Amino acid sequence: DTGVSQDPRHKITKRGQNVTFRCDPISEHNRLYWYRQTLGQGPEFLTYFQNEAQLEKSRLLSDRFSAERPKGSFSTLEIQRTEQGDSAMYLCASSSTRDFSYEQYFGPGTRLTVT
Amino acid sequence: AQKVTQAQTEISVVEKEDVTLDCVYETRDTTYYLFWYKQPPSGELVFLIRRNSFDEQNEISGRYSWNFQKSTSSFNFTITASQVVDSAVYFCALSGSGNTGKLIFGQGTTLQVKP
């Protein structure tokens, strides 16, 4: 079991540019979550997928944000026209509903800096 | 609305001292889950424990113990004989009965254990 992986680990971009992050969950996990964590705060829920279906989106997720999980495997999170306020750590987590554990396993995160 | 409050922003102790991290939660759900995660300086969130709302038994795992009290809506975490490696940010989180599994995190408590 290789755990949850995220790519890239760090991203520096200029305001107005688009960025895309990738998350590879634990292979047998059917749920995948995206969270955002700013400095000194706890992670905040953005959205989640069960298999390939996106079942809930937070109101934190503006129209500039879009997430996909084609084929129910890896997921991508795209931010269009980045703003300085988007600077944060973006965390991905996965879990399985099959064992009713509800334990989410987190990846190392992608740290985004918008200049 | 669901909410998790960790009133202690930072705690500093000397190695071998016992330390308790407080967590108070709010929810209207009758079925819910409570979690503790550790975030070491490397940044990756590490799962520590999950408790469901019907199980108020205290749990001990090595130097770690958890006290769940529904009457006071608290889920406190105690580290006995703290070690320098325990230095990290600790998050308490809540997941409600809506079956989404999404986590509502507190703001975290930074624990510094000095040698």
PDB file of N, CA and C in Angstrom, chain A residues 4 9 31 33 35 37 40-45 48 56 91 100-108, chain B residues 33 35 37 39 42-47 50 91 95 98-108:
ATOM      1  N   VAL A   4      -1.517   7.835  -0.062  1.00  0.00           N
ATOM      2  CA  VAL A   4      -2.039   8.879  -0.941  1.00  0.00           C
ATOM      3  C   VAL A   4      -0.868   9.726  -1.433  1.00  0.00           C
ATOM      4  N   ARG A   9       4.406  18.867  -5.196  1.00  0.00           N
ATOM      5  CA  ARG A   9       4.428  19.164  -3.766  1.00  0.00           C
ATOM      6  C   ARG A   9       4.418  20.674  -3.515  1.00  0.00           C
ATOM      7  N   ARG A  31     -13.635   6.711  -1.956  1.00  0.00           N
ATOM      8  CA  ARG A  31     -13.913   8.126  -1.697  1.00  0.00           C
ATOM      9  C   ARG A  31     -12.624   8.931  -1.732  1.00  0.00           C
ATOM     10  N   TYR A  33     -11.294  13.094  -1.131  1.00  0.00           N
ATOM     11  CA  TYR A  33     -11.644  14.403  -0.593  1.00  0.00           C
ATOM     12  C   TYR A  33     -10.544  15.410  -0.916  1.00  0.00           C
ATOM     13  N   TYR A  35      -9.229  19.197   0.580  1.00  0.00           N
ATOM     14  CA  TYR A  35      -9.298  20.184   1.642  1.00  0.00           C
ATOM     15  C   TYR A  35      -8.285  21.285   1.342  1.00  0.00           C
ATOM     16  N   GLN A  37      -5.876  24.170   3.451  1.00  0.00           N
ATOM     17  CA  GLN A  37      -5.382  24.579   4.766  1.00  0.00           C
ATOM     18  C   GLN A  37      -4.531  25.826   4.627  1.00  0.00           C
ATOM     19  N   GLY A  40      -1.836  28.340  10.050  1.00  0.00           N
ATOM     20  CA  GLY A  40      -2.389  28.489  11.389  1.00  0.00           C
ATOM     21  C   GLY A  40      -3.826  28.035  11.544  1.00  0.00           C
ATOM     22  N   GLN A  41      -4.378  27.441  10.501  1.00  0.00           N
ATOM     23  CA  GLN A  41      -5.770  27.003  10.546  1.00  0.00           C
ATOM     24  C   GLN A  41      -5.861  25.495  10.316  1.00  0.00           C
ATOM     25  N   GLY A  42      -7.013  24.940  10.675  1.00  0.00           N
ATOM     26  CA  GLY A  42      -7.263  23.557  10.346  1.00  0.00           C
ATOM     27  C   GLY A  42      -7.712  23.423   8.901  1.00  0.00           C
ATOM     28  N   PRO A  43      -7.598  22.236   8.340  1.00  0.00           N
ATOM     29  CA  PRO A  43      -8.056  22.029   6.968  1.00  0.00           C
ATOM     30  C   PRO A  43      -9.547  22.318   6.837  1.00  0.00           C
ATOM     31  N   GLU A  44      -9.925  22.855   5.673  1.00  0.00           N
ATOM     32  CA  GLU A  44     -11.333  23.133   5.385  1.00  0.00           C
ATOM     33  C   GLU A  44     -11.754  22.298   4.181  1.00  0.00           C
ATOM     34  N   PHE A  45     -12.908  21.689   4.300  1.00  0.00           N
ATOM     35  CA  PHE A  45     -13.433  20.827   3.246  1.00  0.00           C
ATOM     36  C   PHE A  45     -13.755  21.630   1.995  1.00  0.00           C
ATOM     37  N   TYR A  48     -15.840  16.410  -2.411  1.00  0.00           N
ATOM     38  CA  TYR A  48     -15.477  15.005  -2.350  1.00  0.00           C
ATOM     39  C   TYR A  48     -16.154  14.205  -3.451  1.00  0.00           C
ATOM     40  N   GLU A  56     -20.455  16.450  -3.324  1.00  0.00           N
ATOM     41  CA  GLU A  56     -20.662  17.662  -2.548  1.00  0.00           C
ATOM     42  C   GLU A  56     -19.540  18.645  -2.808  1.00  0.00           C
ATOM     43  N   LEU A  91      -4.862  19.758   0.352  1.00  0.00           N
ATOM     44  CA  LEU A  91      -4.711  18.397   0.846  1.00  0.00           C
ATOM     45  C   LEU A  91      -5.734  17.475   0.198  1.00  0.00           C
ATOM     46  N   PHE A 100     -16.554   0.587   6.496  1.00  0.00           N
ATOM     47  CA  PHE A 100     -17.247   1.450   7.456  1.00  0.00           C
ATOM     48  C   PHE A 100     -16.305   2.097   8.464  1.00  0.00           C
ATOM     49  N   SER A 101     -15.027   2.190   8.131  1.00  0.00           N
ATOM     50  CA  SER A 101     -14.093   2.782   9.082  1.00  0.00           C
ATOM     51  C   SER A 101     -14.142   4.309   9.059  1.00  0.00           C
ATOM     52  N   TYR A 102     -14.485   4.880   7.888  1.00  0.00           N
ATOM     53  CA  TYR A 102     -14.531   6.338   7.728  1.00  0.00           C
ATOM     54  C   TYR A 102     -13.208   7.009   8.016  1.00  0.00           C
ATOM     55  N   GLU A 103     -12.158   6.243   8.085  1.00  0.00           N
ATOM     56  CA  GLU A 103     -10.862   6.863   8.343  1.00  0.00           C
ATOM     57  C   GLU A 103     -10.339   7.444   7.049  1.00  0.00           C
ATOM     58  N   GLN A 104      -9.968   8.705   7.099  1.00  0.00           N
ATOM     59  CA  GLN A 104      -9.403   9.345   5.915  1.00  0.00           C
ATOM     60  C   GLN A 104      -7.893   9.374   6.038  1.00  0.00           C
ATOM     61  N   TYR A 105      -7.241   8.982   4.965  1.00  0.00           N
ATOM     62  CA  TYR A 105      -5.790   8.980   4.914  1.00  0.00           C
ATOM     63  C   TYR A 105      -5.366  10.116   3.999  1.00  0.00           C
ATOM     64  N   PHE A 106      -4.504  10.964   4.525  1.00  0.00           N
ATOM     65  CA  PHE A 106      -4.134  12.188   3.828  1.00  0.00           C
ATOM     66  C   PHE A 106      -2.825  12.039   3.070  1.00  0.00           C
ATOM     67  N   GLY A 107      -2.750  12.756   1.968  1.00  0.00           N
ATOM     68  CA  GLY A 107      -1.505  12.887   1.230  1.00  0.00           C
ATOM     69  C   GLY A 107      -0.649  13.997   1.817  1.00  0.00           C
ATOM     70  N   PRO A 108       0.537  14.205   1.249  1.00  0.00           N
ATOM     71  CA  PRO A 108       1.471  15.203   1.789  1.00  0.00           C
ATOM     72  C   PRO A 108       1.088  16.640   1.453  1.00  0.00           C
TER      73      PRO A 108
ATOM     74  N   TYR B  33     -18.935  11.064  14.331  1.00  0.00           N
ATOM     75  CA  TYR B  33     -17.619  10.485  14.589  1.00  0.00           C
ATOM     76  C   TYR B  33     -16.655  11.599  14.954  1.00  0.00           C
ATOM     77  N   PHE B  35     -12.476  12.515  15.624  1.00  0.00           N
ATOM     78  CA  PHE B  35     -11.137  12.080  15.212  1.00  0.00           C
ATOM     79  C   PHE B  35     -10.082  12.988  15.847  1.00  0.00           C
ATOM     80  N   TYR B  37      -6.049  13.979  14.645  1.00  0.00           N
ATOM     81  CA  TYR B  37      -4.964  13.854  13.679  1.00  0.00           C
ATOM     82  C   TYR B  37      -3.752  14.610  14.197  1.00  0.00           C
ATOM     83  N   GLN B  39      -0.193  16.528  12.913  1.00  0.00           N
ATOM     84  CA  GLN B  39       0.492  17.104  11.757  1.00  0.00           C
ATOM     85  C   GLN B  39       1.893  17.517  12.184  1.00  0.00           C
ATOM     86  N   SER B  42       6.679  17.988   8.986  1.00  0.00           N
ATOM     87  CA  SER B  42       6.712  17.572   7.573  1.00  0.00           C
ATOM     88  C   SER B  42       5.405  17.902   6.862  1.00  0.00           C
ATOM     89  N   GLY B  43       4.320  18.091   7.620  1.00  0.00           N
ATOM     90  CA  GLY B  43       3.062  18.567   7.043  1.00  0.00           C
ATOM     91  C   GLY B  43       1.993  17.532   6.792  1.00  0.00           C
ATOM     92  N   GLU B  44       2.335  16.276   6.766  1.00  0.00           N
ATOM     93  CA  GLU B  44       1.334  15.254   6.431  1.00  0.00           C
ATOM     94  C   GLU B  44       0.488  14.913   7.651  1.00  0.00           C
ATOM     95  N   LEU B  45      -0.822  14.946   7.485  1.00  0.00           N
ATOM     96  CA  LEU B  45      -1.739  14.619   8.574  1.00  0.00           C
ATOM     97  C   LEU B  45      -1.724  13.112   8.836  1.00  0.00           C
ATOM     98  N   VAL B  46      -1.554  12.761  10.098  1.00  0.00           N
ATOM     99  CA  VAL B  46      -1.486  11.357  10.492  1.00  0.00           C
ATOM    100  C   VAL B  46      -2.686  11.043  11.379  1.00  0.00           C
ATOM    101  N   PHE B  47      -3.455  10.029  10.978  1.00  0.00           N
ATOM    102  CA  PHE B  47      -4.623   9.613  11.733  1.00  0.00           C
ATOM    103  C   PHE B  47      -4.182   9.003  13.064  1.00  0.00           C
ATOM    104  N   ARG B  50     -10.323   7.296  15.912  1.00  0.00           N
ATOM    105  CA  ARG B  50     -11.705   7.601  15.556  1.00  0.00           C
ATOM    106  C   ARG B  50     -12.608   7.062  16.663  1.00  0.00           C
ATOM    107  N   PHE B  91      -4.909  18.114  15.582  1.00  0.00           N
ATOM    108  CA  PHE B  91      -6.236  18.556  15.181  1.00  0.00           C
ATOM    109  C   PHE B  91      -7.295  17.575  15.658  1.00  0.00           C
ATOM    110  N   SER B  95     -17.116  14.365  12.134  1.00  0.00           N
ATOM    111  CA  SER B  95     -17.816  13.968  10.928  1.00  0.00           C
ATOM    112  C   SER B  95     -19.233  13.607  11.320  1.00  0.00           C
ATOM    113  N   GLY B  98     -24.403  12.609   8.007  1.00  0.00           N
ATOM    114  CA  GLY B  98     -24.866  12.720   6.635  1.00  0.00           C
ATOM    115  C   GLY B  98     -24.231  11.754   5.676  1.00  0.00           C
ATOM    116  N   ASN B  99     -23.330  10.921   6.167  1.00  0.00           N
ATOM    117  CA  ASN B  99     -22.688   9.890   5.365  1.00  0.00           C
ATOM    118  C   ASN B  99     -21.773  10.445   4.289  1.00  0.00           C
ATOM    119  N   THR B 100     -21.452  11.740   4.343  1.00  0.00           N
ATOM    120  CA  THR B 100     -20.472  12.246   3.386  1.00  0.00           C
ATOM    121  C   THR B 100     -19.066  11.920   3.851  1.00  0.00           C
ATOM    122  N   GLY B 101     -18.906  11.800   5.150  1.00  0.00           N
ATOM    123  CA  GLY B 101     -17.580  11.550   5.703  1.00  0.00           C
ATOM    124  C   GLY B 101     -16.712  12.786   5.800  1.00  0.00           C
ATOM    125  N   LYS B 102     -17.209  13.937   5.326  1.00  0.00           N
ATOM    126  CA  LYS B 102     -16.335  15.117   5.352  1.00  0.00           C
ATOM    127  C   LYS B 102     -16.031  15.500   6.789  1.00  0.00           C
ATOM    128  N   LEU B 103     -14.813  15.969   6.984  1.00  0.00           N
ATOM    129  CA  LEU B 103     -14.335  16.306   8.311  1.00  0.00           C
ATOM    130  C   LEU B 103     -14.403  17.803   8.554  1.00  0.00           C
ATOM    131  N   ILE B 104     -14.881  18.156   9.742  1.00  0.00           N
ATOM    132  CA  ILE B 104     -14.846  19.533  10.213  1.00  0.00           C
ATOM    133  C   ILE B 104     -13.737  19.587  11.251  1.00  0.00           C
ATOM    134  N   PHE B 105     -12.711  20.369  10.966  1.00  0.00           N
ATOM    135  CA  PHE B 105     -11.547  20.422  11.832  1.00  0.00           C
ATOM    136  C   PHE B 105     -11.606  21.606  12.777  1.00  0.00           C
ATOM    137  N   GLY B 106     -10.983  21.428  13.949  1.00  0.00           N
ATOM    138  CA  GLY B 106     -10.701  22.562  14.807  1.00  0.00           C
ATOM    139  C   GLY B 106      -9.486  23.309  14.279  1.00  0.00           C
ATOM    140  N   GLN B 107      -9.120  24.371  14.977  1.00  0.00           N
ATOM    141  CA  GLN B 107      -8.013  25.197  14.509  1.00  0.00           C
ATOM    142  C   GLN B 107      -6.650  24.619  14.847  1.00  0.00           C
ATOM    143  N   GLY B 108      -6.649  23.582  15.672  1.00  0.00           N
ATOM    144  CA  GLY B 108      -5.398  22.920  15.986  1.00  0.00           C
ATOM    145  C   GLY B 108      -4.716  23.471  17.221  1.00  0.00           C
TER     146      GLY B 108
END
